[in-house]
Coordinates of C-alpha atoms and ligand atoms in Angstrom, one line a residue:
M291 CA 24.9 10.7 -19.6
S292 CA 27.7 9.2 -21.7
G293 CA 27.8 6.3 -24.0
L294 CA 27.8 4.9 -27.4
T295 CA 24.9 5.8 -29.7
E296 CA 24.1 4.1 -33.0
Y297 CA 21.5 5.8 -35.1
G298 CA 19.9 4.0 -38.1
P299 CA 18.2 5.8 -40.9
L300 CA 15.7 8.4 -39.6
S301 CA 12.1 7.3 -39.7
S302 CA 9.2 9.4 -40.9
L303 CA 6.6 8.4 -38.4
P304 CA 3.2 10.0 -38.2
A305 CA 2.2 11.4 -34.8
P306 CA 0.8 8.6 -32.7
T307 CA -2.6 10.1 -32.0
G308 CA -4.8 7.7 -29.9
A309 CA -1.8 5.7 -28.8
V310 CA -1.0 4.3 -25.4
L311 CA 2.4 4.3 -23.7
V312 CA 2.7 1.1 -21.8
L313 CA 5.3 1.1 -18.9
N314 CA 6.5 -2.0 -17.2
A315 CA 8.8 -1.0 -14.4
G316 CA 10.6 -4.0 -12.9
S317 CA 13.0 -3.9 -9.9
S318 CA 16.0 -2.9 -12.0
S319 CA 14.5 -2.5 -15.5
L320 CA 12.0 -0.4 -17.4
K321 CA 10.3 -1.7 -20.5
Y322 CA 8.1 0.5 -22.6
Q323 CA 6.0 0.4 -25.7
L324 CA 4.1 3.0 -27.6
L325 CA 1.2 1.3 -29.5
H326 CA -2.3 1.7 -30.8
P327 CA -4.8 -0.1 -28.7
D328 CA -7.2 -0.9 -31.6
T329 CA -4.8 -1.9 -34.3
G330 CA -2.0 -3.2 -32.2
E331 CA 0.4 -1.1 -34.3
V332 CA 3.6 -0.6 -32.4
W333 CA 5.4 2.8 -33.0
A334 CA 8.3 2.3 -30.6
D335 CA 9.6 0.1 -27.9
G336 CA 12.5 0.1 -25.6
I337 CA 14.1 -1.3 -22.5
V338 CA 16.4 0.1 -19.9
E339 CA 18.2 -2.6 -17.9
R340 CA 20.5 -2.6 -14.8
I341 CA 19.0 0.7 -13.6
G342 CA 21.1 2.0 -10.7
E343 CA 24.4 0.6 -12.0
N344 CA 27.1 2.3 -13.9
D345 CA 26.6 0.2 -17.0
S346 CA 22.8 0.4 -17.5
S347 CA 22.0 -0.8 -21.0
I348 CA 19.4 1.1 -23.1
T349 CA 17.7 0.1 -26.3
H350 CA 15.1 2.2 -28.1
E351 CA 13.5 1.2 -31.4
Q352 CA 11.3 3.5 -33.3
G353 CA 10.5 2.8 -36.9
D354 CA 13.8 2.2 -38.6
V355 CA 15.7 3.9 -35.9
E356 CA 17.5 1.8 -33.3
I357 CA 19.4 3.4 -30.4
R358 CA 21.7 1.4 -28.2
E359 CA 23.6 2.9 -25.3
T360 CA 25.5 2.0 -22.2
A361 CA 25.2 4.7 -19.6
A362 CA 24.7 5.2 -15.9
I363 CA 21.0 5.5 -15.3
A364 CA 20.5 6.3 -11.6
D365 CA 16.9 5.4 -11.1
H366 CA 13.5 4.8 -12.8
L367 CA 12.9 8.5 -13.1
A368 CA 16.1 9.0 -15.1
A369 CA 15.1 6.0 -17.2
I370 CA 11.8 7.4 -18.2
E371 CA 13.4 10.8 -18.8
W372 CA 15.8 9.1 -21.1
A373 CA 13.0 7.3 -23.0
I374 CA 11.1 10.5 -23.4
R375 CA 14.2 12.2 -24.8
C376 CA 14.7 9.3 -27.3
F377 CA 11.1 9.9 -28.5
A378 CA 11.8 13.6 -28.9
D379 CA 15.1 13.0 -30.7
N380 CA 13.1 10.9 -33.2
G381 CA 10.4 13.6 -33.8
T382 CA 7.8 12.4 -31.3
D383 CA 7.0 14.9 -28.5
L384 CA 5.1 12.5 -26.2
A385 CA 3.6 15.3 -24.1
A386 CA 1.9 16.7 -27.3
A387 CA 1.3 13.5 -29.1
G388 CA -2.4 13.0 -28.1
L389 CA -1.7 9.9 -26.1
V390 CA -5.0 8.6 -24.6
A391 CA -3.3 7.0 -21.6
V392 CA -0.1 5.7 -20.0
G393 CA -0.8 2.1 -19.0
H394 CA 1.3 0.8 -16.1
R395 CA 1.8 -2.9 -15.3
V396 CA 1.4 -3.1 -11.6
V397 CA 2.4 -6.5 -10.1
H398 CA 0.3 -6.7 -7.0
G399 CA -3.2 -5.4 -6.5
G400 CA -3.8 -7.2 -3.2
R401 CA -7.4 -7.6 -2.3
T402 CA -8.2 -4.1 -3.4
F403 CA -7.7 -3.9 -7.1
Y404 CA -9.1 -6.3 -9.7
E405 CA -10.0 -3.9 -12.5
P406 CA -7.8 -1.5 -14.6
T407 CA -7.8 1.6 -12.4
I408 CA -7.2 5.3 -13.2
I409 CA -4.5 6.5 -11.0
T410 CA -5.2 9.2 -8.5
R411 CA -3.5 10.2 -5.2
E412 CA -5.7 7.7 -3.3
V413 CA -4.9 4.9 -5.7
I414 CA -1.2 5.6 -5.3
S415 CA -1.6 5.5 -1.5
E416 CA -3.4 2.2 -1.7
I417 CA -0.8 0.6 -4.0
T418 CA 1.8 1.8 -1.5
R419 CA -0.1 0.3 1.4
I420 CA -0.1 -3.2 -0.2
S421 CA 3.5 -2.9 -1.4
P422 CA 4.8 -5.3 1.4
L423 CA 3.1 -8.1 -0.6
A424 CA 5.4 -7.4 -3.5
P425 CA 8.4 -5.6 -2.1
L426 CA 10.6 -5.9 -5.2
H427 CA 8.0 -5.0 -7.7
N428 CA 5.3 -2.6 -6.5
P429 CA 7.8 0.1 -5.3
A430 CA 9.3 0.1 -8.8
N431 CA 5.9 0.2 -10.4
L432 CA 5.1 3.3 -8.2
I433 CA 8.2 5.1 -9.3
G434 CA 7.1 4.5 -12.9
I435 CA 3.7 5.9 -12.1
E436 CA 5.2 9.0 -10.4
A437 CA 7.6 9.5 -13.3
A438 CA 4.8 9.4 -15.9
R439 CA 2.7 11.9 -13.9
T440 CA 5.7 14.2 -13.7
F441 CA 6.7 14.1 -17.3
L442 CA 3.3 13.6 -18.9
P443 CA 1.0 15.4 -16.4
D444 CA -1.9 15.8 -18.9
V445 CA -2.1 12.1 -19.9
P446 CA -4.2 9.9 -17.6
S447 CA -2.3 7.0 -16.0
V448 CA -4.0 3.6 -15.6
A449 CA -2.8 0.7 -13.5
V450 CA -3.4 -2.8 -14.8
F451 CA -2.7 -5.4 -12.2
D452 CA -1.0 -8.7 -12.7
T453 CA -3.2 -10.3 -10.0
A454 CA -6.5 -9.0 -11.3
F455 CA -7.5 -11.9 -13.5
F456 CA -7.3 -14.3 -10.6
H457 CA -9.2 -12.3 -8.0
G458 CA -12.2 -14.6 -8.1
L459 CA -10.2 -17.8 -7.5
P460 CA -12.4 -20.3 -5.6
D461 CA -11.7 -20.1 -1.8
A462 CA -10.3 -23.7 -1.8
A463 CA -7.7 -22.8 -4.4
A464 CA -6.8 -19.4 -2.9
T465 CA -6.4 -20.5 0.7
Y466 CA -3.2 -21.7 2.4
A467 CA -3.7 -24.2 5.2
I468 CA -2.3 -22.0 7.9
D469 CA -3.8 -20.4 11.0
R470 CA -6.7 -18.3 9.7
G471 CA -6.0 -15.4 12.1
V472 CA -2.4 -15.0 11.0
A473 CA -3.5 -15.3 7.3
D474 CA -6.2 -12.7 7.7
L475 CA -4.0 -10.3 9.6
H476 CA -1.2 -10.4 7.0
A477 CA -3.3 -10.7 3.8
I478 CA -1.8 -14.1 3.2
R479 CA -3.6 -16.0 0.4
R480 CA -3.0 -17.1 -3.1
Y481 CA -3.3 -14.2 -5.5
G482 CA -1.8 -15.5 -8.8
F483 CA 0.2 -13.5 -11.3
H484 CA 0.8 -13.1 -15.1
G485 CA -3.0 -12.6 -15.1
T486 CA -2.9 -10.1 -18.0
S487 CA -1.2 -12.8 -20.1
H488 CA -3.5 -15.7 -19.0
D489 CA -6.5 -13.5 -19.7
Y490 CA -5.3 -12.3 -23.1
V491 CA -4.1 -15.8 -24.3
S492 CA -7.2 -17.6 -23.1
H493 CA -9.4 -15.2 -25.1
R494 CA -7.3 -15.6 -28.2
V495 CA -7.7 -19.4 -27.8
A496 CA -11.5 -18.9 -28.0
D497 CA -11.1 -16.7 -31.1
F498 CA -8.8 -19.3 -32.7
L499 CA -11.2 -22.2 -32.0
G500 CA -14.2 -20.1 -33.0
R501 CA -15.8 -21.0 -29.7
D502 CA -17.5 -19.1 -26.9
Y503 CA -15.0 -18.2 -24.2
D504 CA -17.5 -19.1 -21.5
E505 CA -17.9 -22.6 -22.8
L506 CA -14.3 -23.6 -22.8
N507 CA -12.2 -25.4 -20.2
Q508 CA -8.6 -24.5 -20.7
I509 CA -5.1 -24.9 -19.3
V510 CA -2.7 -22.1 -20.2
L511 CA 1.0 -22.5 -19.7
H512 CA 2.9 -19.2 -19.6
L513 CA 6.5 -20.3 -19.8
G514 CA 8.9 -17.3 -20.0
N515 CA 11.6 -16.4 -17.6
G516 CA 8.8 -16.4 -15.0
A517 CA 6.4 -19.2 -15.5
S518 CA 2.9 -20.0 -14.4
A519 CA 0.0 -22.3 -15.3
S520 CA -3.7 -21.6 -15.0
A521 CA -6.9 -23.7 -15.2
I522 CA -9.9 -21.8 -16.6
A523 CA -13.3 -23.4 -16.4
G524 CA -16.1 -21.8 -18.4
G525 CA -14.3 -18.5 -18.6
H526 CA -13.4 -18.4 -14.9
P527 CA -9.9 -19.1 -13.5
I528 CA -10.2 -21.9 -10.9
D529 CA -6.5 -22.3 -10.2
T530 CA -3.1 -21.0 -10.9
S531 CA 0.4 -22.0 -10.0
M532 CA 1.7 -18.7 -8.6
G533 CA 0.5 -17.9 -5.1
M534 CA 0.9 -15.1 -2.6
T535 CA 4.1 -14.1 -4.5
P536 CA 5.4 -15.0 -8.0
L537 CA 7.8 -17.5 -6.4
E538 CA 5.3 -20.4 -6.1
G539 CA 4.7 -23.0 -8.7
L540 CA 6.6 -24.0 -11.8
V541 CA 10.4 -24.1 -12.0
M542 CA 11.4 -20.8 -13.6
G543 CA 14.6 -19.2 -15.1
T544 CA 16.0 -18.1 -11.7
R545 CA 13.1 -18.8 -9.3
S546 CA 12.7 -22.2 -7.5
G547 CA 8.9 -22.5 -7.7
D548 CA 7.4 -24.9 -5.2
L549 CA 9.5 -26.0 -2.2
D550 CA 9.0 -27.6 1.2
P551 CA 8.4 -24.6 3.4
G552 CA 10.5 -26.4 6.0
L553 CA 13.5 -25.9 3.7
V554 CA 13.3 -22.2 4.2
L555 CA 13.5 -22.6 8.0
H556 CA 16.4 -25.0 7.5
L557 CA 18.3 -22.4 5.4
H558 CA 17.8 -19.9 8.2
R559 CA 18.5 -22.1 11.2
V560 CA 21.1 -24.4 9.9
A561 CA 22.7 -22.7 6.9
K562 CA 22.5 -19.4 8.8
L563 CA 21.3 -17.4 5.8
S564 CA 19.5 -14.2 6.5
V565 CA 16.0 -13.5 5.2
D566 CA 17.4 -11.3 2.5
Q567 CA 20.0 -13.9 1.5
I568 CA 17.2 -16.5 1.3
D569 CA 15.1 -14.1 -0.8
T570 CA 18.0 -13.7 -3.3
L571 CA 18.8 -17.4 -3.3
L572 CA 15.2 -18.4 -4.1
N573 CA 14.3 -15.6 -6.5
K574 CA 17.6 -15.0 -8.4
Q575 CA 19.9 -18.0 -7.9
S576 CA 17.5 -20.9 -8.2
G577 CA 15.3 -22.5 -10.9
L578 CA 17.2 -23.5 -14.0
K579 CA 20.0 -21.1 -13.2
G580 CA 20.6 -22.7 -9.8
L581 CA 20.5 -26.2 -11.3
C582 CA 22.8 -25.7 -14.2
G583 CA 24.1 -22.1 -14.3
E584 CA 22.0 -21.1 -17.3
N585 CA 18.4 -19.8 -17.4
D586 CA 18.0 -19.5 -21.1
F587 CA 16.6 -22.6 -22.8
R588 CA 18.7 -22.0 -25.9
A589 CA 21.9 -22.3 -23.8
I590 CA 20.5 -25.2 -21.8
S591 CA 19.7 -27.1 -25.0
A592 CA 23.2 -26.6 -26.2
L593 CA 24.6 -27.8 -22.9
I594 CA 22.4 -30.9 -23.1
E595 CA 23.7 -31.6 -26.6
A596 CA 27.2 -31.3 -25.3
G597 CA 26.4 -34.0 -22.6
D598 CA 26.2 -31.6 -19.6
E599 CA 24.5 -33.6 -16.8
N600 CA 23.5 -30.6 -14.8
A601 CA 21.7 -29.1 -17.8
R602 CA 19.9 -32.5 -18.4
R603 CA 18.8 -32.6 -14.7
A604 CA 17.6 -29.0 -14.9
Y605 CA 15.5 -29.8 -17.9
D606 CA 14.1 -32.9 -16.4
V607 CA 13.1 -31.1 -13.1
Y608 CA 11.5 -28.4 -15.2
I609 CA 9.4 -30.8 -17.2
H610 CA 8.5 -33.0 -14.2
R611 CA 7.1 -30.0 -12.4
L612 CA 5.2 -28.8 -15.5
R613 CA 3.6 -32.2 -16.0
R614 CA 2.6 -32.4 -12.3
Y615 CA 0.6 -29.1 -12.8
I616 CA -0.9 -30.2 -16.1
G617 CA -2.1 -33.4 -14.4
A618 CA -3.5 -31.6 -11.5
Y619 CA -5.4 -29.1 -13.6
M620 CA -6.8 -31.9 -15.9
I621 CA -8.4 -33.4 -12.8
E622 CA -9.6 -30.1 -11.4
L623 CA -11.2 -29.2 -14.7
G624 CA -12.7 -32.6 -15.4
R625 CA -13.1 -31.9 -19.1
V626 CA -10.3 -30.1 -21.0
D627 CA -10.9 -28.5 -24.4
A628 CA -7.5 -26.8 -24.9
I629 CA -4.0 -26.7 -23.5
T630 CA -2.0 -23.7 -24.7
F631 CA 1.7 -22.8 -24.6
T632 CA 2.7 -19.2 -24.5
A633 CA 5.7 -16.8 -23.7
G634 CA 9.3 -17.2 -24.6
V635 CA 9.8 -20.9 -23.9
G636 CA 6.2 -21.9 -24.6
E637 CA 6.2 -20.2 -28.0
N638 CA 9.7 -21.3 -29.1
S639 CA 10.7 -24.6 -27.5
T640 CA 9.6 -27.6 -29.5
P641 CA 11.1 -30.1 -27.1
V642 CA 9.5 -28.5 -24.0
R643 CA 6.1 -28.7 -25.6
A644 CA 6.6 -32.3 -26.8
D645 CA 8.0 -33.5 -23.4
A646 CA 5.4 -31.7 -21.3
L647 CA 2.6 -33.7 -23.1
A648 CA 4.4 -36.9 -24.1
G649 CA 2.6 -40.2 -23.6
L650 CA -0.8 -38.8 -22.8
E651 CA -2.7 -40.4 -25.7
H652 CA -4.9 -42.2 -23.2
Y653 CA -6.0 -38.8 -21.9
G654 CA -6.9 -37.5 -25.4
I655 CA -3.7 -35.6 -26.1
I656 CA -1.8 -36.3 -29.2
I657 CA 0.9 -33.9 -30.4
D658 CA 1.7 -33.8 -34.1
A659 CA 5.5 -33.7 -34.3
E660 CA 5.6 -31.8 -37.6
R661 CA 3.2 -29.1 -36.5
N662 CA 5.0 -28.8 -33.2
A663 CA 8.3 -28.2 -35.1
V664 CA 6.9 -25.2 -37.1
R665 CA 8.2 -21.8 -36.1
S666 CA 5.7 -19.0 -36.3
K667 CA 4.6 -15.8 -34.6
E668 CA 0.9 -16.7 -35.2
P669 CA -1.5 -18.7 -33.1
R670 CA -1.4 -22.3 -34.2
R671 CA -2.6 -25.9 -33.4
I672 CA 0.2 -28.4 -32.7
S673 CA -2.1 -31.4 -31.8
A674 CA -3.0 -34.1 -34.3
D675 CA -6.4 -34.0 -36.0
D676 CA -7.6 -36.9 -33.9
S677 CA -6.4 -35.4 -30.6
E678 CA -9.5 -34.9 -28.4
I679 CA -7.9 -32.0 -26.6
D680 CA -6.6 -29.1 -28.8
V681 CA -3.0 -28.2 -28.1
L682 CA -2.1 -24.7 -29.2
V683 CA 0.7 -22.2 -29.3
V684 CA -0.6 -18.7 -28.9
P685 CA 1.9 -15.8 -28.6
T686 CA 1.1 -13.6 -25.6
N687 CA 1.0 -9.8 -25.9
E688 CA 0.8 -8.2 -22.4
E689 CA 1.5 -4.7 -23.8
L690 CA -1.4 -4.8 -26.1
A691 CA -3.7 -6.2 -23.4
I692 CA -2.6 -3.4 -21.0
A693 CA -3.0 -0.8 -23.8
R694 CA -6.5 -2.0 -24.5
Q695 CA -7.6 -2.1 -20.9
S696 CA -6.1 1.3 -20.3
A697 CA -7.8 2.9 -23.3
A698 CA -11.1 1.3 -22.4
V699 CA -11.1 2.6 -18.8
V700 CA -10.3 6.2 -19.8
A701 CA -12.8 6.2 -22.7
Ligands
ADP995 P1 10.0 -12.7 -19.6 O1 9.4 -13.6 -18.5 O2 11.3 -12.1 -19.2 O3 9.0 -11.8 -20.3 P2 10.0 -14.3 -22.1 O4 8.6 -14.6 -22.1 O5 10.5 -13.3 -23.0 O6 10.5 -13.9 -20.6 O7 10.9 -15.6 -22.2 C1 12.3 -15.6 -22.1 C2 12.8 -17.0 -22.2 O8 12.3 -17.6 -23.4 C3 14.3 -17.1 -22.4 O9 15.0 -17.0 -21.1 C4 14.5 -18.4 -23.1 O10 14.7 -19.4 -22.1 C5 13.2 -18.6 -23.8 N1 13.4 -18.6 -25.3 C6 13.4 -17.5 -26.1 N2 13.6 -17.8 -27.3 C7 13.8 -19.2 -27.4 C8 14.0 -20.1 -28.4 N3 14.1 -19.8 -29.7 N4 14.1 -21.4 -28.0 C9 14.0 -21.8 -26.7 N5 13.8 -20.9 -25.7 C10 13.6 -19.6 -26.0

């Protein structure tokens, strides 16, 4: 491996006994974090991007040390090997560090998995069997699992599924109105994703409000590069915007979200796109990026300021879809106690939060502009004191949630 390495001052870190290594293996990236499940203390985190290309980028931060490299990382196995070497170079032998678990984010649990699950050969076979439901994600997750078992054979691996939180969705919310035989044969239903985040954030909302989780009716808006909304009634999710795949629902960074399914047929029949081309178009070249060429809200805001009409339209389409879901979930829930924004856009974009809930005073939603403008990494209320519905910003922490669930299941 060649590349440019920048080392900061060496850290003097204690051995991370009791820590969990969380791995999030995406289709061409690997994110990892070494943290303590009880205290949330993070010893190290890193990301390898553009795996499989000649210019994979690698960042590893551990204490005061930051390593940045550009190198050719052939596959996820090489990425994990690289990460383990970074730990070793900084005085942490992961294999001997007393880790309690490696926690893996696994995107699709199908109908089989809805609890954190210790990984065995049988579990790997079952995740493989349901991989066609998430062809870009589950195979990468499996490589991450195999790599962890190879390099850290004595540490139990745990799978935490993105779909798990939504496994009990009411039938009416989980069912697509298509031929039942076809749906059953091919496991077609709405599964929901980002469940670890919706679960974590909605519990933090209850803590913040000092209320019983099971008493609250909530709407959670996870707005990151991927985006999803959920409606949670008395502690149970009753609806969510992502469906059989993470493509349904809100407008996202590069994903279209909801479409007329007839459009897909049109793209094939008339535009002559192949299934793979349509897949790429809808997952990677649509959403905000498809509408204005940018998928980062900071860049989009700058374009809007400069008078770019495509950026303005992209923003308007994004907000329109978001408000449609908020409206639908308010009706589904009947009574709403809290609406919460989370993830990169939700935690940071003052205008998105303001526009998503503008003009809803008659529904008991009043945003306080000053509170909404505050930047903070802490959970906070952005609604006015006389707003019937509490509007909150609560930072998500999927790594901590995965670490906690992994540690709990091996305990
Ligand atoms: P992922 O789904 O990749 O985990 P994140 O939750 O990290 O995504 O969200 C990433 C997105 O958050 C960025 O693409 C960007 O649009 C948005 N974002 C991050 N910081 C800001 C900011 N300060 N202002 C507005 N948007 C932001």
